[in-house]
Amino acid sequence: MAVRAARSAGFTAVLLLFLVLAGSAWTGDAPAAHNGTPSTQEDPDPHHGTNATNHRKAFPVLAFNYDHVRKPFEISLWILLALLMKLGFHIIPRVSHVVPESCLLIFVGLLVGGVIKAMDEKAPVLDSKLFFLYLLPPIILDAGYFLPIRAFTENMGTILVFAVVGTLWNAFFVGGMMFAVCQIEAAQVGHVDLLSCLLFGSIISAVDPVAVLAVFEEIHINELLHILVFGESLLNDAVTVVLYHLFEEFSHAGTVTVGDAFLGVVSFFVVSLGGILVGVIYGVLGAFTSRFTSHSRVIEPLFVFLYSYMAYLSAEVFHLSGIMSLIACGVVMRPYVEANISHKSYTTIKYFLKMWSSVSETLIFIFLGLSTVEGPHNWNWIFVIFTLVLCLLSRVLGVVGLTFIINKFRIVKLTKKDQFIVAYGGLRGAIAFSLGFLLTDSEKKHMFLTAIITVIFFTVFVQGMTIRPLVDLLAVKRKKESKASINEEIHTQFLDHLLTGIGDICGHYGHHHWKDKLNRFNKTYVKKWLIAGERSNEPQLISFYNKMEMKQAMMLVESGSAAKLPSVMAAASAQNIQQQREEARQQKLLKISKTREAEIRKVLRANLQKTRQRLRSYSRHDLFMDPFEEDMSEVRFRKQKVEMERRMSHYLTVPAKRQETPSVRKVWFEPEHKVYTYDDSQSPRSGAIQLNPRPSDGAALLDGSPQGSEPSAAPQSADQSERQKPSRCLSDPGPNEDEEESIFFSSR
Amino acid sequence: MKLETCLTGFVSSHVRSNTHVAPRVTPWLFFYPHPFRKEDFNGIPDLASNPIRTQIVEAFFDQRNFSKDGDGKVDEIGFEEFLVVMSHFRPPSLPMTDEQRDSVRKEKLRFLFNMHDSDNDGMITLEEYRHVVEELLSRSGALGKETAKGIADAAMLEVASISVGHMEPDEFYEGITFDHFLKLLATFEIESKMSVRFLNMDTITLCK
């Protein structure tokens, strides 16, 4: 039933598109007539003045003016079509399990292209400007912003070697061998000279981040392999840019001198380091700006996006590596921005980035399919077959050879299985196509494009589809579903310091030493400038802990209090009616709180052990899985949203005013939606804990917060009895107030 | 005077028999004729800014790290003991069977455990764990104490729930035993994380 619905939805979408395109072609002629009509209408009027009896058309109640909205309409329709397709795939589970999404999208593009071609229309092609300026940046920013820094820096050496040396090897090997192939008489491509072949080699040799992301995110491979292939695909952009421009210049000039080659090498360093520098500058600017956004939270996400995009564009202006600039900007900006912005802004940034990158990726693959059908093609059997074979061969040779050298320097060696996956995961994609498209029009260009498209199709379809069964077959390690464990975080930090210390004792200035120095520099100078207020002093362990606790809180609120909601509402509204029975009600509520406290303790304890799974895989289009979101129905969600917003709005839109003062304000969550704030400044044991219950807005407000000793006595005793339980399990003698409070969440 | 040691032309055969791969040390270390004391370590400038330096230095003087049955602390150690402690940080050699990997992991985790368990009762109690977290946060100033307690408590709760599972409200969780510790850091891949790279170098250089 659903399948049929999805299929019919898909067909209607295609049909709709077909109609619109046909209509747009038809109305292309219409505007002339349309514009003519009013003008002819105008003319008689001034001549004939008030002569109303002339042939005057009735006022058009309904008019058709497609031309006015043509461009935005078509763009929106395309995007809508792409997203409907995406939806459709997931409704048909069988297909989406076997075939990766990218293949299906290309296939759809082919279909649509075929339909359009059959209508003798001109289909939109993957214009290079569109691709490089609009479609690529969101994907790269999404990848760069959420790059796992630890894994990336630990494997930086390996990644760099693969990216730089590997790509160079690929480019020269393929280019050189293709030149040799072109000399074969039978190919009839003798007119292709060495430089063109090298240019072709440089275009086709780069591993494509879009394709890698699209395929790898579905197979959930372990972190190391993922970061190796993905990091390589990002960093080889610099090499690709340099080689492409180099060979393009040379192929116009005709000859190459040694000086030129030297300049090429210099240019590589300029391009890569310059790109990174531009990114870092914009990143610092963005971080600095975010320090002052506490009064206008709504525009915070925009700063992140705009600064990053500007970094990309600025790098492109100077022909520096835009991708590296974008990555550098995201990486630099992220820790400081996240410390400054509100939680809502953080969520917004996360969602928008994922959304844009998802749309971009979908569009890219559909357009790739379209462009294939559009052509123009120049199919040359020998050229294409040899290109394919040589690409695969050079990739395998490159990876094996480089791993042999790299393994001498690695602690965790790369096994044969790892090497195979790295080699097999070297997918080509839309970047290669767009670069090829940018070449000047000629016979050669069409031949190159055909070959490029063939390689792309082969890698995406064949390699993309078979990599999942191969991963299963070879029993490659999958991603660990690691819990966000406070113990692991403690020990990670502990080990860091331990290894740095050991290194210092021996006078060995290794990896840890420099990392430690960077951290200290960061803490003493940089954080003071870029992080607002007192968050600048917060060590990483504490912020990790706070993040974890907040996730706990939200989970608790969303799940634990759902069932209890109606009774609370009833109780609260009853209070409003009867003023004199208010105290009794208070008692009742507080009594409820006693039993509820025990429950909360249990739930909290249970929740601490099954903290929200932090998926360390890179499922880019599904965010961190939230089972509770799926369970909630609309009504419950709205009620809780109101409540949560009240509660959270205070401490979420205000970044942590850190407690340097002794009065530590802590917020204790309770399902009755009362917010009790403890003031530590008041002497804890001497009986008068100032409880300021702030009742919820969702129901009627309690008039007059009771601040007498009576209500405070009851919760105090409740607290005391309740404290027995956790303190026992913490092997501490007796109730100890400090401990108790510290388990609750610190207000931010 | 700065503590700098380097290896002379020989590595004592006694050390070689203790450790599978005799650790070779970088040229920066030169051989001290007299045994090391704790004060010597304090002379290293970079170590001064390390939050857990006391625990690191203590680890060198902890007899539990020298041999299986050792106990208690000593005041001075010779070069041999120094190397034995350092050998805990050697990186794993690649073709490792599962038993080898297990034993390497146990050895390294034992070292860590000894670092935490300062009173040597075989258990990391809450106080000791709190001390660990406090030390880690000791560089962060005033806000350390309270939050350190909170973090340590949360961590203990986590260990309890992982190792013991469901606990009745009046049960006691004594402390982290070595087995629980192993279970806790089971996914940590400690054999590759806890290693210092220079121990891999094959060159033994002469003292400058």
Tab-separated table of C-alpha atoms in Angstrom, chain A residues 156-554:
chain	number	residue	atom	x	y	z
A	156	MET	CA	47.082	13.619	10.396
A	157	GLY	CA	50.366	12.316	9.115
A	158	THR	CA	48.808	9.360	7.380
A	159	ILE	CA	46.024	11.466	5.931
A	160	LEU	CA	48.459	14.027	4.573
A	161	VAL	CA	50.616	11.404	2.975
A	162	PHE	CA	47.641	9.811	1.278
A	163	ALA	CA	46.223	13.129	0.203
A	164	VAL	CA	49.338	14.735	-1.169
A	165	VAL	CA	51.626	11.963	-2.276
A	166	GLY	CA	48.799	9.644	-3.195
A	167	THR	CA	47.036	12.169	-5.372
A	168	LEU	CA	50.261	13.219	-7.053
A	169	TRP	CA	51.084	9.637	-7.796
A	170	ASN	CA	47.591	9.018	-9.175
A	171	ALA	CA	47.682	12.098	-11.369
A	172	PHE	CA	51.066	11.429	-12.907
A	173	PHE	CA	50.570	7.724	-13.289
A	174	VAL	CA	47.201	8.024	-14.998
A	175	GLY	CA	48.270	10.990	-17.062
A	176	GLY	CA	51.483	9.408	-18.186
A	177	MET	CA	50.012	6.037	-18.984
A	178	MET	CA	47.110	7.600	-20.844
A	179	PHE	CA	49.585	9.451	-22.971
A	180	ALA	CA	51.201	6.156	-23.774
A	181	VAL	CA	47.808	4.710	-24.567
A	182	CYS	CA	47.000	7.623	-26.807
A	183	GLN	CA	49.994	6.790	-28.905
A	184	ILE	CA	48.387	3.537	-29.907
A	185	GLU	CA	47.357	3.830	-33.497
A	186	ALA	CA	44.074	2.047	-33.088
A	187	ALA	CA	42.728	4.600	-30.653
A	188	GLN	CA	42.806	7.429	-33.122
A	189	VAL	CA	43.484	9.855	-30.356
A	190	GLY	CA	46.983	10.695	-31.278
A	191	HIS	CA	46.208	14.372	-31.165
A	192	VAL	CA	46.106	14.368	-27.409
A	193	ASP	CA	49.398	15.677	-26.136
A	194	LEU	CA	51.163	14.953	-22.876
A	195	LEU	CA	50.017	18.043	-21.074
A	196	SER	CA	46.392	17.396	-21.843
A	197	CYS	CA	46.783	13.879	-20.597
A	198	LEU	CA	48.355	15.115	-17.427
A	199	LEU	CA	45.520	17.587	-17.020
A	200	PHE	CA	43.074	14.776	-17.467
A	201	GLY	CA	44.988	12.711	-14.949
A	202	SER	CA	44.891	15.464	-12.387
A	203	ILE	CA	41.152	15.880	-12.799
A	204	ILE	CA	40.348	12.234	-12.461
A	205	SER	CA	42.750	11.370	-9.685
A	206	ALA	CA	41.160	13.190	-6.780
A	207	VAL	CA	39.008	11.273	-4.341
A	208	ASP	CA	35.730	13.071	-3.988
A	209	PRO	CA	34.422	14.012	-0.535
A	210	VAL	CA	30.768	14.116	-1.594
A	211	ALA	CA	30.788	10.609	-2.978
A	212	VAL	CA	32.815	9.261	-0.072
A	213	LEU	CA	30.455	10.775	2.443
A	214	ALA	CA	27.404	9.551	0.594
A	215	VAL	CA	28.593	5.970	0.465
A	216	PHE	CA	30.518	5.651	3.691
A	217	GLU	CA	27.856	7.086	5.913
A	218	GLU	CA	25.623	4.192	5.115
A	219	ILE	CA	28.052	1.428	5.916
A	220	HIS	CA	29.019	2.622	9.389
A	221	ILE	CA	32.605	1.671	9.196
A	222	ASN	CA	35.028	2.146	12.064
A	223	GLU	CA	36.297	5.575	12.872
A	224	LEU	CA	39.863	5.122	11.752
A	225	LEU	CA	39.078	4.057	8.201
A	226	HIS	CA	36.374	6.612	7.843
A	227	ILE	CA	38.607	9.461	8.889
A	228	LEU	CA	41.419	8.229	6.671
A	229	VAL	CA	39.409	8.145	3.484
A	230	PHE	CA	37.374	11.183	4.286
A	231	GLY	CA	40.312	13.242	5.485
A	232	GLU	CA	42.168	12.345	2.338
A	233	SER	CA	39.261	13.449	0.177
A	234	LEU	CA	39.210	16.805	1.928
A	235	LEU	CA	42.892	17.541	1.935
A	236	ASN	CA	43.584	16.515	-1.604
A	237	ASP	CA	41.675	19.537	-2.785
A	238	ALA	CA	44.789	21.653	-2.532
A	239	VAL	CA	46.713	19.247	-4.719
A	240	THR	CA	43.895	19.064	-7.228
A	241	VAL	CA	43.563	22.829	-7.447
A	242	VAL	CA	47.266	23.327	-7.990
A	243	LEU	CA	47.656	20.582	-10.540
A	244	TYR	CA	44.558	21.631	-12.430
A	245	HIS	CA	45.571	25.248	-12.759
A	246	LEU	CA	49.151	24.304	-13.461
A	247	PHE	CA	48.379	21.971	-16.308
A	248	GLU	CA	45.701	24.206	-17.695
A	249	GLU	CA	48.142	27.089	-17.929
A	250	PHE	CA	50.795	24.889	-19.399
A	251	SER	CA	48.566	23.302	-21.951
A	252	HIS	CA	47.870	26.748	-23.325
A	253	ALA	CA	51.495	27.712	-23.207
A	254	GLY	CA	52.643	24.462	-24.745
A	255	THR	CA	55.975	23.926	-23.062
A	256	VAL	CA	57.147	23.396	-19.515
A	257	THR	CA	60.395	24.509	-18.037
A	258	VAL	CA	62.068	23.529	-14.803
A	259	GLY	CA	61.292	26.940	-13.416
A	260	ASP	CA	57.633	26.318	-14.034
A	261	ALA	CA	57.774	23.039	-12.224
A	262	PHE	CA	59.460	24.704	-9.280
A	263	LEU	CA	56.821	27.400	-9.260
A	264	GLY	CA	54.249	24.648	-9.223
A	265	VAL	CA	55.674	23.214	-6.038
A	266	VAL	CA	55.769	26.647	-4.425
A	267	SER	CA	52.248	27.255	-5.560
A	268	PHE	CA	51.137	24.077	-3.813
A	269	PHE	CA	52.347	25.339	-0.484
A	270	VAL	CA	50.843	28.757	-1.087
A	271	VAL	CA	47.498	27.298	-2.038
A	272	SER	CA	47.192	24.960	0.890
A	273	LEU	CA	48.699	27.091	3.613
A	274	GLY	CA	47.052	30.203	2.272
A	275	GLY	CA	43.699	28.495	2.243
A	276	ILE	CA	44.140	27.374	5.813
A	277	LEU	CA	45.239	30.848	6.845
A	278	VAL	CA	42.178	32.460	5.313
A	279	GLY	CA	40.004	29.921	7.078
A	280	VAL	CA	41.675	30.515	10.404
A	281	ILE	CA	41.273	34.288	10.097
A	282	TYR	CA	37.589	34.005	9.398
A	283	GLY	CA	37.215	31.418	12.107
A	284	VAL	CA	38.766	33.696	14.685
A	285	LEU	CA	36.560	36.549	13.488
A	286	GLY	CA	33.512	34.381	13.810
A	287	ALA	CA	34.490	33.248	17.286
A	288	PHE	CA	35.149	36.805	18.333
A	289	THR	CA	31.795	37.965	16.995
A	290	SER	CA	29.980	35.216	18.813
A	291	ARG	CA	31.333	36.576	22.038
A	292	PHE	CA	29.025	39.566	21.788
A	293	THR	CA	25.857	37.952	20.600
A	294	SER	CA	24.333	37.439	23.987
A	295	HIS	CA	21.668	40.012	23.302
A	296	SER	CA	20.603	38.882	19.902
A	297	ARG	CA	20.564	35.165	20.021
A	298	VAL	CA	18.414	34.729	17.008
A	299	ILE	CA	21.059	35.713	14.494
A	300	GLU	CA	23.850	33.656	15.993
A	301	PRO	CA	23.622	30.790	13.522
A	302	LEU	CA	23.805	33.221	10.653
A	303	PHE	CA	27.189	34.408	11.797
A	304	VAL	CA	28.550	30.934	11.660
A	305	PHE	CA	27.217	30.318	8.190
A	306	LEU	CA	28.190	33.649	6.747
A	307	TYR	CA	31.710	33.730	8.094
A	308	SER	CA	32.324	30.262	6.794
A	309	TYR	CA	30.902	31.034	3.391
A	310	MET	CA	32.969	34.201	3.189
A	311	ALA	CA	36.035	32.174	4.039
A	312	TYR	CA	35.285	29.887	1.146
A	313	LEU	CA	34.632	32.710	-1.296
A	314	SER	CA	37.661	34.695	-0.190
A	315	ALA	CA	39.871	31.706	-0.747
A	316	GLU	CA	38.368	31.141	-4.167
A	317	VAL	CA	39.121	34.739	-5.104
A	318	PHE	CA	42.838	34.105	-4.826
A	319	HIS	CA	42.644	30.624	-6.325
A	320	LEU	CA	43.509	29.189	-2.955
A	321	SER	CA	41.964	25.968	-1.781
A	322	GLY	CA	38.415	26.860	-0.809
A	323	ILE	CA	37.729	23.500	0.753
A	324	MET	CA	40.679	23.711	3.109
A	325	SER	CA	39.731	27.233	4.036
A	326	LEU	CA	36.204	26.146	4.860
A	327	ILE	CA	37.406	23.232	6.946
A	328	ALA	CA	39.906	25.377	8.804
A	329	CYS	CA	37.259	27.984	9.521
A	330	GLY	CA	34.805	25.444	10.886
A	331	VAL	CA	37.394	23.680	12.998
A	332	VAL	CA	38.797	26.869	14.486
A	333	MET	CA	35.462	28.474	15.105
A	334	ARG	CA	33.676	25.591	16.650
A	335	PRO	CA	35.007	25.254	20.205
A	336	TYR	CA	34.715	28.954	20.922
A	337	VAL	CA	31.378	29.478	19.257
A	338	GLU	CA	29.888	26.535	21.057
A	339	ALA	CA	30.968	27.942	24.361
A	340	ASN	CA	29.338	31.248	23.567
A	341	ILE	CA	26.077	30.533	21.849
A	342	SER	CA	22.874	29.350	23.362
A	343	HIS	CA	21.722	25.793	23.155
A	344	LYS	CA	18.972	26.658	20.740
A	345	SER	CA	21.419	28.303	18.379
A	346	TYR	CA	23.615	25.275	18.528
A	347	THR	CA	20.721	23.056	17.600
A	348	THR	CA	19.785	25.413	14.798
A	349	ILE	CA	23.278	25.367	13.370
A	350	LYS	CA	23.389	21.617	13.538
A	351	TYR	CA	20.037	21.167	11.828
A	352	PHE	CA	20.587	23.764	9.164
A	353	LEU	CA	23.957	22.403	8.213
A	354	LYS	CA	22.622	18.890	7.953
A	355	MET	CA	19.621	20.082	6.001
A	356	TRP	CA	21.590	22.102	3.481
A	357	SER	CA	24.192	19.467	2.963
A	358	SER	CA	21.520	16.852	2.463
A	359	VAL	CA	19.741	18.931	-0.152
A	360	SER	CA	23.004	19.792	-1.876
A	361	GLU	CA	24.071	16.219	-2.079
A	362	THR	CA	20.752	15.135	-3.484
A	363	LEU	CA	20.798	17.838	-6.103
A	364	ILE	CA	24.360	17.094	-7.084
A	365	PHE	CA	23.644	13.477	-7.803
A	366	ILE	CA	20.457	14.191	-9.721
A	367	PHE	CA	22.211	16.784	-11.816
A	368	LEU	CA	25.001	14.362	-12.462
A	369	GLY	CA	22.487	11.994	-13.923
A	370	LEU	CA	20.939	14.757	-15.968
A	371	SER	CA	24.244	15.942	-17.326
A	372	THR	CA	25.075	12.445	-18.409
A	373	VAL	CA	22.046	12.267	-20.612
A	374	GLU	CA	22.567	15.747	-21.925
A	375	GLY	CA	26.037	15.099	-23.246
A	376	PRO	CA	27.723	16.035	-25.475
A	377	HIS	CA	29.593	12.815	-25.559
A	378	ASN	CA	32.439	11.447	-27.487
A	379	TRP	CA	32.753	7.809	-26.761
A	380	ASN	CA	36.068	6.221	-27.453
A	381	TRP	CA	36.268	2.669	-26.324
A	382	ILE	CA	39.982	2.392	-25.790
A	383	PHE	CA	40.318	5.688	-24.010
A	384	VAL	CA	37.516	5.040	-21.617
A	385	ILE	CA	38.387	1.449	-20.809
A	386	PHE	CA	41.998	2.262	-20.220
A	387	THR	CA	41.119	5.219	-18.050
A	388	LEU	CA	38.992	3.020	-15.862
A	389	VAL	CA	41.563	0.298	-15.536
A	390	LEU	CA	44.394	2.718	-14.887
A	391	CYS	CA	42.457	4.592	-12.228
A	392	LEU	CA	41.790	1.432	-10.294
A	393	LEU	CA	45.316	0.198	-10.734
A	394	SER	CA	46.948	3.421	-9.651
A	395	ARG	CA	44.719	3.656	-6.615
A	396	VAL	CA	45.589	0.170	-5.449
A	397	LEU	CA	49.289	0.577	-6.101
A	398	GLY	CA	49.334	3.957	-4.436
A	399	VAL	CA	47.602	2.805	-1.300
A	400	VAL	CA	49.643	-0.347	-0.907
A	401	GLY	CA	52.925	1.402	-1.541
A	402	LEU	CA	52.199	4.318	0.749
A	403	THR	CA	50.883	2.130	3.548
A	404	PHE	CA	54.103	0.163	3.461
A	405	ILE	CA	56.013	3.335	4.163
A	406	ILE	CA	53.505	4.801	6.590
A	407	ASN	CA	53.306	1.688	8.729
A	408	LYS	CA	56.858	2.218	9.763
A	409	PHE	CA	55.798	5.360	11.539
A	410	ARG	CA	52.476	4.343	12.949
A	411	ILE	CA	51.749	2.783	16.280
A	412	VAL	CA	48.517	1.218	15.129
A	413	LYS	CA	49.453	-0.335	11.837
A	414	LEU	CA	47.112	-0.545	8.896
A	415	THR	CA	46.260	-4.100	8.084
A	416	LYS	CA	45.635	-5.548	4.652
A	417	LYS	CA	41.919	-5.283	5.228
A	418	ASP	CA	42.261	-1.619	6.070
A	419	GLN	CA	44.305	-1.028	2.974
A	420	PHE	CA	41.736	-2.722	0.847
A	421	ILE	CA	38.929	-0.593	2.201
A	422	VAL	CA	40.954	2.576	1.787
A	423	ALA	CA	41.743	1.666	-1.802
A	424	TYR	CA	38.226	0.574	-2.569
A	425	GLY	CA	36.776	3.667	-0.991
A	426	GLY	CA	38.538	6.009	-3.344
A	427	LEU	CA	35.431	7.166	-5.128
A	428	ARG	CA	35.316	9.816	-7.778
A	429	GLY	CA	32.456	12.219	-7.954
A	430	ALA	CA	31.011	15.489	-9.007
A	431	ILE	CA	34.137	17.547	-8.402
A	432	ALA	CA	35.917	15.692	-11.152
A	433	PHE	CA	32.975	16.240	-13.446
A	434	SER	CA	32.753	19.943	-12.726
A	435	LEU	CA	36.453	20.445	-13.225
A	436	GLY	CA	36.181	18.654	-16.529
A	437	PHE	CA	33.249	20.810	-17.457
A	438	LEU	CA	35.314	23.911	-16.907
A	439	LEU	CA	37.748	22.972	-19.649
A	440	THR	CA	37.593	24.896	-22.842
A	441	ASP	CA	35.313	23.384	-25.405
A	442	SER	CA	36.921	21.043	-27.814
A	443	GLU	CA	36.847	17.497	-29.115
A	444	LYS	CA	39.172	16.505	-26.333
A	445	LYS	CA	36.872	17.958	-23.736
A	446	HIS	CA	33.972	15.789	-24.769
A	447	MET	CA	36.123	12.732	-24.757
A	448	PHE	CA	37.472	13.577	-21.357
A	449	LEU	CA	34.016	14.242	-20.010
A	450	THR	CA	32.768	10.923	-21.257
A	451	ALA	CA	35.635	9.134	-19.619
A	452	ILE	CA	35.181	11.059	-16.396
A	453	ILE	CA	31.492	10.260	-16.275
A	454	THR	CA	32.197	6.603	-16.897
A	455	VAL	CA	34.689	6.476	-14.056
A	456	ILE	CA	32.289	8.285	-11.750
A	457	PHE	CA	29.483	5.934	-12.618
A	458	PHE	CA	31.666	2.945	-12.123
A	459	THR	CA	32.965	4.029	-8.757
A	460	VAL	CA	29.622	5.176	-7.441
A	461	PHE	CA	27.556	2.312	-8.770
A	462	VAL	CA	29.828	-0.667	-8.693
A	463	GLN	CA	32.075	0.237	-5.802
A	464	GLY	CA	29.331	1.980	-3.893
A	465	MET	CA	26.983	-0.969	-4.119
A	466	THR	CA	29.506	-3.657	-3.406
A	467	ILE	CA	31.366	-2.048	-0.576
A	468	ARG	CA	28.737	-2.938	1.973
A	469	PRO	CA	28.727	-6.687	1.298
A	470	LEU	CA	32.496	-6.602	1.098
A	471	VAL	CA	32.741	-4.925	4.468
A	472	ASP	CA	30.518	-7.641	5.867
A	473	LEU	CA	32.462	-10.343	4.104
A	474	LEU	CA	35.822	-9.170	5.285
A	475	ALA	CA	34.466	-8.594	8.775
A	476	VAL	CA	35.919	-5.141	8.924
A	477	LYS	CA	35.522	-3.521	12.293
A	478	ARG	CA	32.413	-1.409	12.458
A	479	LYS	CA	31.975	1.762	14.402
A	480	LYS	CA	31.805	1.338	18.124
A	481	GLU	CA	28.588	2.580	19.544
A	482	SER	CA	30.284	4.284	22.376
A	483	LYS	CA	28.372	5.764	25.207
A	484	ALA	CA	29.287	9.192	26.355
A	485	SER	CA	31.014	7.879	29.391
A	486	ILE	CA	32.336	10.206	31.988
A	487	ASN	CA	34.874	7.597	32.999
A	488	GLU	CA	36.321	7.371	29.540
A	489	GLU	CA	36.562	11.122	29.365
A	490	ILE	CA	38.344	11.252	32.695
A	491	HIS	CA	40.771	8.597	31.613
A	492	THR	CA	41.364	10.125	28.218
A	493	GLN	CA	42.410	13.316	29.887
A	494	PHE	CA	44.383	11.448	32.502
A	495	LEU	CA	46.266	9.529	29.859
A	496	ASP	CA	46.974	12.688	27.943
A	497	HIS	CA	48.618	14.258	30.944
A	498	LEU	CA	50.359	11.043	31.883
A	499	LEU	CA	51.908	10.576	28.491
A	500	THR	CA	52.924	14.206	28.338
A	501	GLY	CA	54.556	13.839	31.721
A	502	ILE	CA	56.423	10.711	30.730
A	503	GLY	CA	57.551	12.385	27.585
A	504	ASP	CA	58.781	15.367	29.535
A	505	ILE	CA	60.736	13.192	31.917
A	506	CYS	CA	62.634	11.751	29.017
A	507	GLY	CA	62.944	15.030	27.305
A	508	HIS	CA	61.091	13.653	24.318
A	509	TYR	CA	59.141	16.365	22.522
A	510	GLY	CA	56.544	14.268	20.911
A	511	HIS	CA	52.990	14.507	19.819
A	512	HIS	CA	51.653	14.910	23.328
A	513	HIS	CA	54.073	17.592	24.267
A	514	TRP	CA	53.020	19.869	21.446
A	515	LYS	CA	49.376	19.157	22.026
A	516	ASP	CA	49.782	20.069	25.648
A	517	LYS	CA	51.597	23.274	24.752
A	518	LEU	CA	48.842	24.180	22.322
A	519	ASN	CA	46.207	23.542	24.944
A	520	ARG	CA	47.961	25.722	27.442
A	521	PHE	CA	48.405	28.509	24.923
A	522	ASN	CA	44.769	28.157	24.078
A	523	LYS	CA	43.735	28.407	27.676
A	524	THR	CA	45.872	31.315	28.705
A	525	TYR	CA	45.501	33.582	25.720
A	526	VAL	CA	43.003	32.563	23.140
A	527	LYS	CA	40.079	31.560	25.272
A	528	LYS	CA	40.142	34.823	27.137
A	529	TRP	CA	39.601	36.715	23.935
A	530	LEU	CA	37.130	34.545	22.219
A	531	ILE	CA	34.847	33.212	24.862
A	532	ALA	CA	32.410	35.459	26.611
A	533	GLY	CA	32.279	35.828	30.318
A	534	GLU	CA	33.426	33.211	32.680
A	535	ARG	CA	33.020	30.222	30.470
A	536	SER	CA	36.535	31.013	29.359
A	537	ASN	CA	37.902	29.323	32.424
A	538	GLU	CA	35.937	26.178	32.137
A	539	PRO	CA	38.080	23.129	31.662
A	540	GLN	CA	37.080	20.569	29.156
A	541	LEU	CA	36.124	17.918	31.635
A	542	ILE	CA	33.600	20.176	33.250
A	543	SER	CA	32.000	21.269	30.022
A	544	PHE	CA	31.786	17.645	28.960
A	545	TYR	CA	30.149	16.785	32.241
A	546	ASN	CA	27.703	19.640	31.950
A	547	LYS	CA	26.768	18.688	28.442
A	548	MET	CA	26.121	15.175	29.558
A	549	GLU	CA	24.060	16.293	32.478
A	550	MET	CA	21.972	18.551	30.341
A	551	LYS	CA	21.226	15.765	27.933
A	552	GLN	CA	20.194	13.729	30.941
A	553	ALA	CA	17.927	16.489	32.091
A	554	MET	CA	16.197	16.809	28.797
